[in-house]
Tab-separated table of C-alpha atoms in Angstrom:
chain	number	residue	atom	x	y	z
A	1	UNK	CA	-27.834	33.202	36.255
A	2	UNK	CA	-25.321	32.118	38.447
A	3	UNK	CA	-24.514	33.268	41.875
A	4	UNK	CA	-21.199	31.766	44.193
A	5	UNK	CA	-22.013	32.160	47.787
A	6	UNK	CA	-18.017	32.785	48.352
A	7	UNK	CA	-14.477	32.646	46.890
A	8	UNK	CA	-14.602	28.863	47.989
A	9	UNK	CA	-17.275	27.900	46.081
A	10	UNK	CA	-16.079	29.802	43.029
A	11	UNK	CA	-13.072	28.351	42.821
A	12	UNK	CA	-14.415	24.908	42.955
A	13	UNK	CA	-16.629	25.492	39.987
A	14	UNK	CA	-12.940	25.998	38.151
A	15	UNK	CA	-11.471	23.177	39.195
A	16	UNK	CA	-14.533	21.388	38.296
A	17	UNK	CA	-14.278	23.132	35.277
A	18	UNK	CA	-10.970	22.088	34.103
A	19	UNK	CA	-9.689	25.805	34.164
A	20	UNK	CA	-7.672	25.924	38.376
A	21	UNK	CA	-5.418	23.989	38.790
A	22	UNK	CA	-3.634	23.057	42.360
A	23	UNK	CA	-0.216	23.807	43.133
A	24	UNK	CA	1.218	21.512	45.255
A	25	UNK	CA	5.066	21.953	45.393
A	26	UNK	CA	6.084	24.189	48.112
A	27	UNK	CA	6.518	28.192	46.587
A	28	UNK	CA	8.462	31.356	48.025
A	29	UNK	CA	5.589	33.876	48.070
A	30	UNK	CA	8.236	36.213	47.067
A	31	UNK	CA	9.387	36.664	44.031
A	32	UNK	CA	8.477	33.413	43.065
A	33	UNK	CA	4.863	33.242	43.134
A	34	UNK	CA	5.183	36.298	40.902
A	35	UNK	CA	7.326	34.129	38.349
A	36	UNK	CA	5.046	32.076	38.377
A	37	UNK	CA	2.495	34.036	37.597
A	38	UNK	CA	4.580	35.551	34.204
A	39	UNK	CA	4.475	31.815	33.156
A	40	UNK	CA	0.681	31.289	33.104
A	41	UNK	CA	-0.514	34.609	32.061
A	42	UNK	CA	1.623	34.684	28.617
A	43	UNK	CA	0.158	31.321	28.383
A	44	UNK	CA	-3.503	32.462	28.586
A	45	UNK	CA	-3.127	29.287	31.514
A	46	UNK	CA	-5.408	28.314	34.659
A	47	UNK	CA	-6.154	29.721	37.805
A	48	UNK	CA	-3.843	29.305	39.866
A	49	UNK	CA	-4.072	27.601	44.110
A	50	UNK	CA	-1.113	28.092	45.703
A	51	UNK	CA	-0.942	25.160	48.560
A	52	UNK	CA	1.937	25.637	50.556
A	53	UNK	CA	3.647	29.284	51.212
A	54	UNK	CA	6.701	28.328	52.747
A	55	UNK	CA	6.267	29.599	56.764
A	56	UNK	CA	2.584	30.206	56.094
A	57	UNK	CA	-0.419	27.779	56.365
A	58	UNK	CA	-2.882	29.553	54.256
A	59	UNK	CA	-3.004	29.176	50.636
A	60	UNK	CA	-2.741	31.951	47.974
A	61	UNK	CA	-5.375	31.257	44.808
A	62	UNK	CA	-4.022	33.970	42.227
A	63	UNK	CA	-5.312	34.403	37.909
A	64	UNK	CA	-8.983	33.005	39.225
A	65	UNK	CA	-10.185	35.595	36.368
A	66	UNK	CA	-7.240	36.217	33.779
A	67	UNK	CA	-9.508	35.117	30.989
A	68	UNK	CA	-12.240	36.889	29.304
A	69	UNK	CA	-13.740	32.904	29.706
A	70	UNK	CA	-13.863	33.162	33.491
A	71	UNK	CA	-14.734	36.222	33.743
A	72	UNK	CA	-17.930	35.261	32.420
A	73	UNK	CA	-18.286	32.090	34.442
A	74	UNK	CA	-17.399	34.206	37.525
A	75	UNK	CA	-21.190	35.724	36.441
A	76	UNK	CA	-22.641	32.381	35.182
A	77	UNK	CA	-22.519	32.807	31.256
A	78	UNK	CA	-20.680	32.568	27.978
A	79	UNK	CA	-17.823	34.996	27.018
A	80	UNK	CA	-20.072	35.222	23.993
A	81	UNK	CA	-23.414	36.356	25.789
A	82	UNK	CA	-20.652	38.277	28.529
A	83	UNK	CA	-21.182	42.684	27.452
A	84	UNK	CA	-25.886	42.145	26.659
A	85	UNK	CA	-25.803	39.973	29.239
A	86	UNK	CA	-23.601	42.235	31.683
A	87	UNK	CA	-24.996	45.330	29.925
A	88	UNK	CA	-29.108	43.407	31.001
A	89	UNK	CA	-28.086	42.844	34.533
A	90	UNK	CA	-26.535	46.366	35.220
A	91	UNK	CA	-29.720	47.809	33.871
A	92	UNK	CA	-32.042	46.290	36.429
A	93	UNK	CA	-32.508	47.997	39.911
A	94	UNK	CA	-29.794	47.263	41.711
A	95	UNK	CA	-30.338	45.430	44.994
A	96	UNK	CA	-29.708	46.192	48.619
A	97	UNK	CA	-27.299	44.332	50.312
A	98	UNK	CA	-28.926	42.578	53.770
A	99	UNK	CA	-27.704	42.621	56.879
A	100	UNK	CA	-27.242	39.465	59.256
A	101	UNK	CA	-26.101	38.853	62.612
A	102	UNK	CA	-23.600	37.097	62.432
A	103	UNK	CA	-20.903	36.003	59.009
A	104	UNK	CA	-17.947	33.599	58.443
A	105	UNK	CA	-15.224	36.745	57.760
A	106	UNK	CA	-15.865	36.817	61.631
A	107	UNK	CA	-14.663	32.974	62.842
A	108	UNK	CA	-11.687	34.853	64.217
A	109	UNK	CA	-10.839	38.144	64.863
A	110	UNK	CA	-7.690	39.665	65.942
A	111	UNK	CA	-7.729	43.163	67.814
A	112	UNK	CA	-4.286	45.277	69.801
A	113	UNK	CA	-0.480	45.029	69.669
A	114	UNK	CA	-0.160	41.411	68.005
A	115	UNK	CA	-1.437	42.381	65.166
A	116	UNK	CA	0.856	41.470	61.766
A	117	UNK	CA	-0.166	40.982	58.647
A	118	UNK	CA	2.956	39.542	56.814
A	119	UNK	CA	3.266	36.782	59.843
A	120	UNK	CA	-0.473	35.759	59.871
A	121	UNK	CA	-0.893	35.992	55.489
A	122	UNK	CA	1.333	35.554	52.280
A	123	UNK	CA	0.948	38.641	50.643
A	124	UNK	CA	3.690	38.677	47.135
A	125	UNK	CA	7.193	40.823	46.467
A	126	UNK	CA	5.667	39.993	42.968
A	127	UNK	CA	8.192	41.997	40.990
A	128	UNK	CA	11.698	42.071	41.293
A	129	UNK	CA	12.128	45.656	41.599
A	130	UNK	CA	8.730	45.875	44.898
A	131	UNK	CA	9.373	48.466	47.046
A	132	UNK	CA	7.837	45.570	49.228
A	133	UNK	CA	4.872	43.309	49.741
A	134	UNK	CA	1.752	44.542	48.541
A	135	UNK	CA	-1.825	43.750	48.539
A	136	UNK	CA	-3.521	43.710	45.139
A	137	UNK	CA	-7.115	43.091	44.885
A	138	UNK	CA	-8.479	44.679	48.391
A	139	UNK	CA	-12.002	45.764	48.342
A	140	UNK	CA	-11.924	49.390	50.070
A	141	UNK	CA	-15.066	50.286	51.405
A	142	UNK	CA	-15.455	53.352	52.783
A	143	UNK	CA	-18.378	55.493	53.355
A	144	UNK	CA	-18.570	59.027	52.318
A	145	UNK	CA	-18.575	61.773	55.335
A	146	UNK	CA	-21.887	63.582	54.278
A	147	UNK	CA	-23.457	62.292	52.681
A	148	UNK	CA	-23.209	58.439	53.900
A	149	UNK	CA	-23.483	56.525	50.968
A	150	UNK	CA	-21.402	53.519	50.937
A	151	UNK	CA	-18.422	52.638	48.113
A	152	UNK	CA	-16.162	49.581	47.030
A	153	UNK	CA	-13.255	49.368	45.113
A	154	UNK	CA	-10.127	47.830	44.748
A	155	UNK	CA	-6.447	50.449	44.714
A	156	UNK	CA	-2.963	48.976	45.723
A	157	UNK	CA	-2.041	48.531	49.725
A	158	UNK	CA	1.715	48.581	49.845
A	159	UNK	CA	2.347	46.445	53.586
A	160	UNK	CA	4.464	49.430	55.360
A	161	UNK	CA	4.616	47.444	58.688
A	162	UNK	CA	2.498	45.252	60.696
A	163	UNK	CA	-0.182	47.106	60.953
A	164	UNK	CA	-0.127	49.746	58.369
A	165	UNK	CA	-0.798	50.186	54.595
A	166	UNK	CA	-0.048	52.674	52.488
A	167	UNK	CA	-2.974	53.645	49.218
A	168	UNK	CA	-2.166	54.467	45.773
A	169	UNK	CA	-6.095	56.292	44.520
A	170	UNK	CA	-6.478	58.732	42.139
A	171	UNK	CA	-7.467	62.051	42.759
A	172	UNK	CA	-11.330	61.174	41.107
A	173	UNK	CA	-11.290	58.012	42.756
A	174	UNK	CA	-14.764	58.077	45.293
A	175	UNK	CA	-12.536	56.895	48.072
A	176	UNK	CA	-10.383	59.093	47.551
A	177	UNK	CA	-13.040	62.070	47.501
A	178	UNK	CA	-14.104	60.918	50.576
A	179	UNK	CA	-10.738	61.566	52.297
A	180	UNK	CA	-11.104	64.623	51.330
A	181	UNK	CA	-13.600	65.812	52.774
A	182	UNK	CA	-12.629	63.566	56.350
A	183	UNK	CA	-9.348	65.119	56.248
A	184	UNK	CA	-11.371	68.706	55.383
A	185	UNK	CA	-12.976	68.412	58.744
A	186	UNK	CA	-9.388	66.943	60.518
A	187	UNK	CA	-10.572	63.486	60.395
A	188	UNK	CA	-9.199	60.081	59.676
A	189	UNK	CA	-11.663	58.279	56.943
A	190	UNK	CA	-12.846	54.887	58.485
A	191	UNK	CA	-12.190	51.753	56.039
A	192	UNK	CA	-13.224	48.555	55.954
A	193	UNK	CA	-10.847	45.816	53.303
A	194	UNK	CA	-12.524	42.934	51.725
A	195	UNK	CA	-9.877	40.072	50.509
A	196	UNK	CA	-11.503	37.106	49.212
A	197	UNK	CA	-15.018	37.928	48.229
A	198	UNK	CA	-17.759	36.157	45.906
A	199	UNK	CA	-16.595	36.983	42.350
A	200	UNK	CA	-19.792	39.149	41.874
A	201	UNK	CA	-18.999	41.733	44.447
A	202	UNK	CA	-15.106	41.988	43.140
A	203	UNK	CA	-16.307	42.990	39.666
A	204	UNK	CA	-19.263	45.443	40.946
A	205	UNK	CA	-15.608	47.227	42.856
A	206	UNK	CA	-13.872	46.973	39.425
A	207	UNK	CA	-16.542	48.557	37.316
A	208	UNK	CA	-15.913	52.174	36.711
A	209	UNK	CA	-19.714	53.070	38.406
A	210	UNK	CA	-20.668	56.493	39.075
A	211	UNK	CA	-20.301	57.935	42.014
A	212	UNK	CA	-23.083	57.339	44.688
A	213	UNK	CA	-23.379	54.208	43.134
A	214	UNK	CA	-23.532	51.218	46.127
A	215	UNK	CA	-21.323	49.112	44.053
A	216	UNK	CA	-23.185	46.294	47.051
A	217	UNK	CA	-25.924	46.908	45.655
A	218	UNK	CA	-25.074	46.589	42.196
A	219	UNK	CA	-23.276	42.936	42.850
A	220	UNK	CA	-26.675	41.647	44.038
A	221	UNK	CA	-28.099	43.028	40.614
A	222	UNK	CA	-25.237	40.785	38.760
A	223	UNK	CA	-25.216	37.956	41.138
A	224	UNK	CA	-29.514	37.807	41.054
A	225	UNK	CA	-29.568	38.114	44.718
A	226	UNK	CA	-28.657	40.386	47.829
A	227	UNK	CA	-25.019	40.428	48.923
A	228	UNK	CA	-24.900	39.701	52.735
A	229	UNK	CA	-23.106	41.149	54.442
A	230	UNK	CA	-22.366	41.736	58.578
A	231	UNK	CA	-21.638	44.735	60.770
A	232	UNK	CA	-17.036	45.527	60.952
A	233	UNK	CA	-16.023	45.916	64.903
A	234	UNK	CA	-14.211	48.722	65.824
A	235	UNK	CA	-15.530	50.989	62.470
A	236	UNK	CA	-18.653	51.636	61.388
A	237	UNK	CA	-18.914	50.010	58.312
A	238	UNK	CA	-21.029	46.409	57.001
A	239	UNK	CA	-18.296	43.702	54.737
A	240	UNK	CA	-19.520	40.824	52.943
A	241	UNK	CA	-20.296	37.937	54.932
A	242	UNK	CA	-18.605	35.333	53.717
A	243	UNK	CA	-15.291	37.049	52.616
A	244	UNK	CA	-12.463	35.383	53.322
A	245	UNK	CA	-10.098	38.495	55.277
A	246	UNK	CA	-11.329	41.262	56.392
A	247	UNK	CA	-8.754	43.960	57.210
A	248	UNK	CA	-10.224	46.607	59.871
A	249	UNK	CA	-8.390	50.756	60.098
A	250	UNK	CA	-9.114	53.670	59.710
A	251	UNK	CA	-6.892	56.368	56.099
A	252	UNK	CA	-4.402	58.402	59.024
A	253	UNK	CA	-5.683	62.085	58.297
A	254	UNK	CA	-2.256	63.988	57.420
A	255	UNK	CA	-0.154	61.392	56.664
A	256	UNK	CA	2.033	59.740	53.935
A	257	UNK	CA	4.938	57.635	53.678
A	258	UNK	CA	6.777	56.340	50.059
A	259	UNK	CA	4.704	54.001	48.482
A	260	UNK	CA	6.716	52.582	45.325
A	261	UNK	CA	7.978	51.488	43.525
A	262	UNK	CA	5.509	48.534	42.190
A	263	UNK	CA	5.873	46.007	38.674
A	264	UNK	CA	2.758	48.632	37.779
A	265	UNK	CA	-0.155	46.605	34.649
A	266	UNK	CA	2.024	48.786	32.526
A	267	UNK	CA	4.528	46.597	32.260
A	268	UNK	CA	6.377	49.548	34.298
A	269	UNK	CA	7.883	50.553	37.324
A	270	UNK	CA	6.054	52.832	38.967
A	271	UNK	CA	7.257	55.940	40.865
A	272	UNK	CA	8.286	56.530	44.080
A	273	UNK	CA	5.597	58.578	46.131
A	274	UNK	CA	4.208	59.805	48.973
A	275	UNK	CA	0.627	58.473	49.906
A	276	UNK	CA	-1.528	57.535	52.518
A	277	UNK	CA	-1.326	55.491	55.780
A	278	UNK	CA	-4.440	53.014	56.220
A	279	UNK	CA	-3.611	51.513	60.208
A	280	UNK	CA	-5.019	48.865	60.511
A	281	UNK	CA	-7.023	47.987	64.538
A	282	UNK	CA	-8.527	45.522	63.909
A	283	UNK	CA	-8.439	41.869	61.893
A	284	UNK	CA	-11.066	39.073	60.810
A	285	UNK	CA	-10.744	36.169	58.964
A	286	UNK	CA	-12.615	32.477	58.385
A	287	UNK	CA	-11.447	29.402	59.823
A	288	UNK	CA	-8.878	28.786	57.034
A	289	UNK	CA	-8.889	31.205	55.207
A	290	UNK	CA	-8.081	31.527	51.419
A	291	UNK	CA	-5.698	34.706	50.528
A	292	UNK	CA	-6.442	36.315	46.472
A	293	UNK	CA	-4.273	38.193	44.926
A	294	UNK	CA	-3.343	39.299	41.838
A	295	UNK	CA	0.092	39.550	39.437
A	296	UNK	CA	0.289	42.673	37.586
A	297	UNK	CA	2.247	43.410	35.374
A	298	UNK	CA	3.343	43.273	31.011
A	299	UNK	CA	-0.032	42.438	29.407
A	300	UNK	CA	-0.982	39.665	29.122
A	301	UNK	CA	-2.221	39.390	33.303
A	302	UNK	CA	-5.695	38.863	34.655
A	303	UNK	CA	-5.256	43.191	35.727
A	304	UNK	CA	-6.041	44.020	31.361
A	305	UNK	CA	-8.671	40.794	31.727
A	306	UNK	CA	-10.183	42.812	34.588
A	307	UNK	CA	-9.545	45.977	33.700
A	308	UNK	CA	-10.772	46.033	29.693
A	309	UNK	CA	-13.769	44.673	30.418
A	310	UNK	CA	-15.663	46.413	32.918
A	311	UNK	CA	-14.553	49.374	30.659
A	312	UNK	CA	-15.823	47.576	27.508
A	313	UNK	CA	-19.532	47.641	28.989
A	314	UNK	CA	-19.830	50.261	30.821
A	315	UNK	CA	-18.981	52.304	27.373
A	316	UNK	CA	-21.590	50.211	25.556
A	317	UNK	CA	-24.283	50.822	28.627
A	318	UNK	CA	-23.456	54.711	28.371
A	319	UNK	CA	-22.659	55.715	24.740
A	320	UNK	CA	-26.006	57.086	23.598
A	321	UNK	CA	-25.577	56.310	20.245
A	322	UNK	CA	-27.015	53.927	17.807
A	323	UNK	CA	-24.870	50.878	15.276
A	324	UNK	CA	-22.035	50.478	18.168
A	325	UNK	CA	-21.371	46.372	17.340
A	326	UNK	CA	-18.311	45.185	19.312
A	327	UNK	CA	-15.904	47.051	22.024
A	328	UNK	CA	-11.531	45.741	22.720
A	329	UNK	CA	-9.795	47.393	24.735
A	330	UNK	CA	-6.978	45.490	23.241
A	331	UNK	CA	-4.601	43.142	25.613
A	332	UNK	CA	-1.723	45.454	24.206
A	333	UNK	CA	-2.992	48.330	25.053
A	334	UNK	CA	-2.703	47.202	28.732
A	335	UNK	CA	-6.760	47.015	28.827
A	336	UNK	CA	-6.969	50.639	29.136
A	337	UNK	CA	-5.176	52.921	26.713
A	338	UNK	CA	-6.313	51.530	23.275
A	339	UNK	CA	-9.288	50.810	21.861
A	340	UNK	CA	-10.918	49.463	18.900
A	341	UNK	CA	-15.229	50.266	18.150
A	342	UNK	CA	-17.044	48.673	14.842
A	343	UNK	CA	-19.888	50.274	14.016
A	344	UNK	CA	-22.215	50.225	11.993
A	345	UNK	CA	-22.301	53.847	9.523
A	346	UNK	CA	-25.688	55.748	9.104
A	347	UNK	CA	-23.838	58.110	6.954
A	348	UNK	CA	-20.907	60.389	6.303
A	349	UNK	CA	-19.524	61.823	9.554
A	350	UNK	CA	-21.153	58.744	11.915
A	351	UNK	CA	-17.302	57.649	12.692
A	352	UNK	CA	-16.475	60.488	14.087
A	353	UNK	CA	-19.770	61.546	16.032
A	354	UNK	CA	-20.042	57.421	17.882
A	355	UNK	CA	-16.242	58.401	18.713
A	356	UNK	CA	-16.963	61.800	20.603
A	357	UNK	CA	-19.609	59.595	22.175
A	358	UNK	CA	-17.070	56.968	23.090
A	359	UNK	CA	-14.162	59.734	24.493
A	360	UNK	CA	-17.431	61.313	26.654
A	361	UNK	CA	-18.290	58.088	28.695
A	362	UNK	CA	-16.449	57.861	32.203
A	363	UNK	CA	-15.583	54.399	31.416
A	364	UNK	CA	-13.333	55.762	28.505
A	365	UNK	CA	-10.888	58.324	30.481
A	366	UNK	CA	-7.774	55.669	29.996
A	367	UNK	CA	-8.487	55.756	26.148
A	368	UNK	CA	-5.355	57.165	24.563
A	369	UNK	CA	-6.033	56.139	20.927
A	370	UNK	CA	-8.834	55.264	19.952
A	371	UNK	CA	-10.063	53.241	16.741
A	372	UNK	CA	-13.011	53.554	14.349
A	373	UNK	CA	-14.065	50.247	11.977
A	374	UNK	CA	-17.022	49.716	9.791
A	375	UNK	CA	-18.670	46.459	11.054
A	376	UNK	CA	-17.117	44.192	8.101
A	377	UNK	CA	-14.056	44.650	10.521
A	378	UNK	CA	-13.233	42.486	14.051
A	379	UNK	CA	-12.088	44.462	16.618
A	380	UNK	CA	-10.322	41.654	18.074
A	381	UNK	CA	-8.309	40.700	14.956
A	382	UNK	CA	-5.314	42.996	14.915
A	383	UNK	CA	-5.067	41.857	11.462
A	384	UNK	CA	-7.875	42.775	9.998
A	385	UNK	CA	-7.388	46.310	11.986
A	386	UNK	CA	-3.884	46.605	10.295
A	387	UNK	CA	-5.562	45.791	7.806
A	388	UNK	CA	-8.050	48.938	7.900
A	389	UNK	CA	-5.922	51.189	8.537
A	390	UNK	CA	-3.547	50.550	6.210
A	391	UNK	CA	-6.054	50.404	2.979
A	392	UNK	CA	-9.099	52.662	4.166
A	393	UNK	CA	-6.686	55.243	6.009
A	394	UNK	CA	-5.473	58.591	5.075
A	395	UNK	CA	-3.589	60.033	8.389
A	396	UNK	CA	-3.936	64.183	7.128
A	397	UNK	CA	-7.962	63.224	6.621
A	398	UNK	CA	-9.125	60.636	8.969
A	399	UNK	CA	-6.846	60.799	12.245
A	400	UNK	CA	-8.018	63.794	14.705
A	401	UNK	CA	-5.806	65.001	17.794
A	402	UNK	CA	-7.501	66.004	21.464
A	403	UNK	CA	-5.496	67.726	22.950
A	404	UNK	CA	-5.071	68.966	26.703
A	405	UNK	CA	-7.819	66.183	27.713
């Protein structure tokens, strides 16, 4: 097991393994970085470090987890052993974070009227019709107003103004539940937004963990040692001590602003919709910070990897029935909507039992099309899956439509 101390150590490791390309020519943050990412994603290319973004001294890292191999590297394992190792580590007791007095993330502290996100960091407009610059790999940290339990998760953030962001949270997302509780008492919800953390923290924040699970403690289990955290300067929250950048603020009560459109992981632009507003009160960052972003668009992109793999592994963790061999949230299905599961069939009808168990897991809430195949079919080989559909399926007998889920 390998625990990376921070994003920088992971970047050095990727470069040593030939999995990182340094882009040393000057690039425009708007559209050009997105165009380069699009090309690289189409060819399963390396992680990227844009060293010279025009108008900024801060470099931008992207596509670091853009292949299953690099996702596994982030956990110090191989892609072949990834699911087994993930299940082993997430079954261990969580390792609670350790509070320290000083952290690198607070080497530089800015508060007050001078805060200007767009002048400080190269936050791109990724796709042509995006409604503005979007922060795409933020870890949004909040605390349940009733229980005090911490949550850390990733939500896209549109930069509206120098210190105001729009945030997209689905109704079932845990930070939205926190916000609802705070709003019921006519209070804003304090949040801290960490950008550029060690990969285990990012992967824990991306995983579809149950409500009430502390993602920092789960990150400790994934990395085999506790995450070090420090107290924020202006809100009552803790953040990873080695994060590159931290934004401190609150989700305002009763205030919304149109967010979007945005080129999403489905390959379509999401509509412009009124969403909650985050007001930033303080910005802290490391000396010589690195901005970490993610390009979104139609498959293949890094988004489908970091979305699909945690769902696959969470389905394997939660599904109670034996006999599951492999699970594939397909890239063409956006890493969320199409799922192929190979099983060792115990008896006639067992495939439907497995299917219902899979669809009953939290991780499978996005799945639209679930295909169960025998264990002689590799669910990662679409030719084999299509052959099984062509020769083994009678639609009137073998296709079930579950409505109103």
